Tab-separated table of C-alpha atoms in Angstrom:
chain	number	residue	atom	x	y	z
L	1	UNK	CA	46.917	10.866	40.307
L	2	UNK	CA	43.847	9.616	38.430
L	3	UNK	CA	45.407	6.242	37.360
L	4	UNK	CA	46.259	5.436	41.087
L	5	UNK	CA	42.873	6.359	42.194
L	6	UNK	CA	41.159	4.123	39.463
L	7	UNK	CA	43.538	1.426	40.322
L	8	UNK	CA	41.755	0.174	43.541
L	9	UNK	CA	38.468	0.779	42.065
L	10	UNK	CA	35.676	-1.566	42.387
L	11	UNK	CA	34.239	-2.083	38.828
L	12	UNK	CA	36.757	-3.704	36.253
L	13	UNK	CA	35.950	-1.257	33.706
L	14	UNK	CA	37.512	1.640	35.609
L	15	UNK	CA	40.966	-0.178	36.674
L	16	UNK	CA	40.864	-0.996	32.890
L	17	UNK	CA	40.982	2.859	32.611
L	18	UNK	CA	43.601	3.022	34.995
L	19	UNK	CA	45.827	0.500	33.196
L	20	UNK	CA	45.209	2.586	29.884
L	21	UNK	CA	46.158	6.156	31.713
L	22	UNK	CA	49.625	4.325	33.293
L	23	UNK	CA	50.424	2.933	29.426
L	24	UNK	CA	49.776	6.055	27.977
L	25	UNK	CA	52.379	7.739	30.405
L	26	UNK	CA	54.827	4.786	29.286
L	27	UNK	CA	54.817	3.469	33.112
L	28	UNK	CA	54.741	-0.198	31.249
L	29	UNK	CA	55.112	-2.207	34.169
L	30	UNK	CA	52.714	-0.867	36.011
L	31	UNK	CA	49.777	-1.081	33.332
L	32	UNK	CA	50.544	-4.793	32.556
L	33	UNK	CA	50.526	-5.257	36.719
L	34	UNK	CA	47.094	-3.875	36.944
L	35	UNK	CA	45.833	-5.973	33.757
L	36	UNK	CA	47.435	-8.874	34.919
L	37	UNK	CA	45.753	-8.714	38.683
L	38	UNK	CA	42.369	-8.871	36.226
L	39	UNK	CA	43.380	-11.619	34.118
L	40	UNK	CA	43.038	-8.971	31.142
L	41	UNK	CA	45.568	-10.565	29.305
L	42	UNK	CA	45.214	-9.225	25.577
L	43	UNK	CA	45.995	-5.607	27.486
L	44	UNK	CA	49.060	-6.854	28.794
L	45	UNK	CA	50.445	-8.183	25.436
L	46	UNK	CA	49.455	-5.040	23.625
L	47	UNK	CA	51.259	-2.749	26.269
L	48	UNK	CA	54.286	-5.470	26.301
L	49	UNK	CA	54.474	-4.787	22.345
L	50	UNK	CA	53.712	-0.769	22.578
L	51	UNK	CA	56.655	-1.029	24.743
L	52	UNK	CA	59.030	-2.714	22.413
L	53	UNK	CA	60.833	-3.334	25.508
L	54	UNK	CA	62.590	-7.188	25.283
L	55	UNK	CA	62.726	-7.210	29.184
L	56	UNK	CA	59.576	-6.585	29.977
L	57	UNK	CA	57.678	-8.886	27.262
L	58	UNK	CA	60.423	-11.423	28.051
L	59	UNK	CA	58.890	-11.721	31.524
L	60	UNK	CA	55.563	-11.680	30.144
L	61	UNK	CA	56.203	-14.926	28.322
L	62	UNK	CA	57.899	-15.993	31.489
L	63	UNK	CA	54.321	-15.282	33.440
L	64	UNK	CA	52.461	-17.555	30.850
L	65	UNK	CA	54.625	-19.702	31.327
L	66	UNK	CA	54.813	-19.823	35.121
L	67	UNK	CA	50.723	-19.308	35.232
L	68	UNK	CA	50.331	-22.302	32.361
L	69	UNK	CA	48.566	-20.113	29.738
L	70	UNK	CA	50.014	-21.703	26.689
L	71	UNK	CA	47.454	-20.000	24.187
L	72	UNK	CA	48.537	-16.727	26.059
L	73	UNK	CA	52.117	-17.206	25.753
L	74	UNK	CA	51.091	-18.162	21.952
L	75	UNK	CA	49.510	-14.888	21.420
L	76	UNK	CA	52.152	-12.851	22.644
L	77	UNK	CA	55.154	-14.384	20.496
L	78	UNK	CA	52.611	-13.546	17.678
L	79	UNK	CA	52.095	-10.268	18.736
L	80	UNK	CA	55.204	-8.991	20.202
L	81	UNK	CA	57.061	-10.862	16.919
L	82	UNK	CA	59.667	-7.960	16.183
L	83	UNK	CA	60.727	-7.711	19.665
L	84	UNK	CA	61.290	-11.801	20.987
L	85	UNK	CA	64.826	-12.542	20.580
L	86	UNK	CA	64.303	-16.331	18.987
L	87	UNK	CA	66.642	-18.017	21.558
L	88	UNK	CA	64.371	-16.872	24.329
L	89	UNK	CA	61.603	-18.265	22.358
L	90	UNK	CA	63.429	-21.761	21.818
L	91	UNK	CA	64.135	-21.685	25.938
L	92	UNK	CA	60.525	-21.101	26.919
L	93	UNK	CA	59.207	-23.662	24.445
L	94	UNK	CA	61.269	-26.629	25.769
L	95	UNK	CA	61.475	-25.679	29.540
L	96	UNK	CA	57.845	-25.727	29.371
L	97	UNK	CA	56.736	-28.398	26.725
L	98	UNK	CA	55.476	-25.529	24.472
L	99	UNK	CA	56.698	-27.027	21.249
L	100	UNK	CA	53.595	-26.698	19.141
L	101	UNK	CA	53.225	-23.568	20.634
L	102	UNK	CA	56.517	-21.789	19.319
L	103	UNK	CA	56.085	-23.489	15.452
L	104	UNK	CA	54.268	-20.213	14.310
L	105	UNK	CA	56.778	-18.166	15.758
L	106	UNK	CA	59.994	-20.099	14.498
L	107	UNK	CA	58.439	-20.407	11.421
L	108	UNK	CA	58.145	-16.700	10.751
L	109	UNK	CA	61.472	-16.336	11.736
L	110	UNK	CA	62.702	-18.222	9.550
L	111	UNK	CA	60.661	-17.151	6.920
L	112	UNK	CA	62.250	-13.586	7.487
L	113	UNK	CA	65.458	-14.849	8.066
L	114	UNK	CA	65.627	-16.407	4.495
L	115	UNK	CA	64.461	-13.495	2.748
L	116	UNK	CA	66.891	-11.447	4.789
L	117	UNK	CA	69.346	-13.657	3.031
L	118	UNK	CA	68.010	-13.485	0.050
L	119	UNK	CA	68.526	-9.874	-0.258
L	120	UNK	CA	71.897	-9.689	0.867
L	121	UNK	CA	72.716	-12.181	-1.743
L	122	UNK	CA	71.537	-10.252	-4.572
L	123	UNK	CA	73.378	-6.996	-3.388
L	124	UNK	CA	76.796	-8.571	-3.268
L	125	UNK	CA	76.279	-11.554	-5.992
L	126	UNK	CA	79.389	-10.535	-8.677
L	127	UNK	CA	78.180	-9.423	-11.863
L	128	UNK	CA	77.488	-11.973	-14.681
L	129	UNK	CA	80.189	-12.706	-17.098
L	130	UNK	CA	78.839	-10.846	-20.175
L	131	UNK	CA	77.719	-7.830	-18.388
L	132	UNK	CA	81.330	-7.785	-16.871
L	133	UNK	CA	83.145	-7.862	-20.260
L	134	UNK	CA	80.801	-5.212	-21.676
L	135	UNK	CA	81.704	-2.937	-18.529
L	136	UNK	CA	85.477	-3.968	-19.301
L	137	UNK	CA	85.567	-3.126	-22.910
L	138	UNK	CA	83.712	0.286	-22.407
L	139	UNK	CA	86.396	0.836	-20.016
L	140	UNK	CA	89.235	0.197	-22.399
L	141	UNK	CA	87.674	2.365	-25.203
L	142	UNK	CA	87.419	5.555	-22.403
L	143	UNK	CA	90.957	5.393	-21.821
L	144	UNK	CA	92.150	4.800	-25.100
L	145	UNK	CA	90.290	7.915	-26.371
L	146	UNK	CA	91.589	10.116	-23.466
L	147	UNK	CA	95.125	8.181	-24.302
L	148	UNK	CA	95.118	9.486	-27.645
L	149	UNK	CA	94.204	12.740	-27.716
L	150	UNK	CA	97.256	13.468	-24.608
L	151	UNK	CA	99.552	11.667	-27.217
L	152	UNK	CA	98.143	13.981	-30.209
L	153	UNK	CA	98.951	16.583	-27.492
L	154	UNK	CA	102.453	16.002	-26.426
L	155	UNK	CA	103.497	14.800	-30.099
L	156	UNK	CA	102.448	18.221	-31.585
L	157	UNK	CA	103.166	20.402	-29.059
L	158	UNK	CA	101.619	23.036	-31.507
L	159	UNK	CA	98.133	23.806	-33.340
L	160	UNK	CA	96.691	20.440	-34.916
L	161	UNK	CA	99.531	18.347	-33.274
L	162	UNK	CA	101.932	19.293	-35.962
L	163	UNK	CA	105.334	19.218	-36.010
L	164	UNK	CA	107.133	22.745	-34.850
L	165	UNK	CA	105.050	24.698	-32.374
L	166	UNK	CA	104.567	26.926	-35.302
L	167	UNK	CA	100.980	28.320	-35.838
L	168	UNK	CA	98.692	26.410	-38.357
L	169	UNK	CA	101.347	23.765	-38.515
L	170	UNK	CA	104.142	25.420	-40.291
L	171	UNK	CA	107.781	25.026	-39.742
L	172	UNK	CA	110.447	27.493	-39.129
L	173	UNK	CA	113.384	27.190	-41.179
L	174	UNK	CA	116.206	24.907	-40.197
L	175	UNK	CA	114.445	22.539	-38.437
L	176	UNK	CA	114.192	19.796	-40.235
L	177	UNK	CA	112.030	21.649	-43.095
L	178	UNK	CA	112.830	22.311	-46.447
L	179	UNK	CA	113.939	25.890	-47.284
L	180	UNK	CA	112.214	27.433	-49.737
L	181	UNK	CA	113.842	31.257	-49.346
L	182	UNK	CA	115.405	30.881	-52.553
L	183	UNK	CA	111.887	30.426	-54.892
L	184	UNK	CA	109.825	33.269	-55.874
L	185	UNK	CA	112.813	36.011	-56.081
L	186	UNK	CA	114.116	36.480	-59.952
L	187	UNK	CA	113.466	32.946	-60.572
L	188	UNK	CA	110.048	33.148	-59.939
L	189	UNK	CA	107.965	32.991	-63.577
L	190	UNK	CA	106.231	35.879	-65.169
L	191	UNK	CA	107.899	37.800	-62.837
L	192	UNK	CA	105.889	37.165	-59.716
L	193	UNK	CA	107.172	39.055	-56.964
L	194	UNK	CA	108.334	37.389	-54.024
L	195	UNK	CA	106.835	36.770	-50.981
L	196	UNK	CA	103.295	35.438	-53.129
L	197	UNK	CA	102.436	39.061	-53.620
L	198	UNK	CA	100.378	40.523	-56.398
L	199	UNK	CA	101.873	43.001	-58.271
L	200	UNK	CA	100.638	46.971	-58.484
């Protein structure tokens, strides 16, 4: 209610009030109508770019255009930067004869196009060659260590990958060990008795 009261007022100062009121309410086209009835034209490039709207500072550029303000129309691609797509740029510039007028602009572009680039060439660039053989070898030498100790593993079987499953590596008789049931009995010296025993 207050904005559309101020905007028929009779001193500039208050419709300027009345512009502010609609942009703070986000009613963008109306703000930027009321600035551009007063030629305010920095308000309606800083509401265009508070919008972030591409339609509505699209047709700004298109006004400058249409009205002839070239320094306005210079302004606003420097302003509202982020939000100009650059073929609408390109379009306005040579419809209009505004060559010198869109340089800035393209050249920023381009400028952040590059280091766009730039970037996205240093996150997928391969690794260099020595760093890659390092990473290779360190590789290898994992896997052969987890290699060998599930070979130590399946070899033994047992306790300290011995032979036999037996505990602390020993073998039962008849397997492939050598039987030694018939030492330590009556031929064992200074009459030792069997089993490794001490005597009473």
């Amino acid at each position: 209610a207050l904005a559309s009261k101020l905007a028929t007022h009779e001193l500039l100062e208050f419709r300027r009030i009345s512009a502010y009121v609609y942009r703070c309410n986000k009613k963008w086209s109306q703000s930027i109508e009321l600035s551009k009835n007063d030629r305010m034209w920095k308000d309606c490039i800083d509401t265009a770019n508070e919008s972030a709207d591409e339609e509505t500072i699209e047709d700004l550029l298109r006004f400058f255009c249409e009205t002839s303000e070239k320094e306005c129309f210079c302004a606003a691609l420097y302003t509202c930067f982020s939000h100009v797509r650059p073929d609408v740029a390109i379009e306005l510039g040579w419809l209009n004869g505004y060559h010198h007028f869109i340089m800035p602009f393209l050249v920023q572009n381009m400028r952040q196009t590059y280091e766009r680039l730039q970037v996205l060439e240093k996150r997928t660039q391969p690794p260099k060659e020595e760093d890659a053989q390092d990473q290779i070898a360190q590789t290898y030498g994992q896997l052969g260590g987890f290699g060998n100790g599930m070979l130590m593993l399946e070899n033994g079987g047992g306790m300290g990958g011995m032979p036999g499953g037996m505990p602390g590596g020993m073998m039962p008789p008849g397997q492939g060990g050598i039987d030694m049931s018939g030492f330590g009995q009556a031929g064992m010296p200074n009459g030792m008795p069997p089993g490794g025993m001490m005597p009473n």
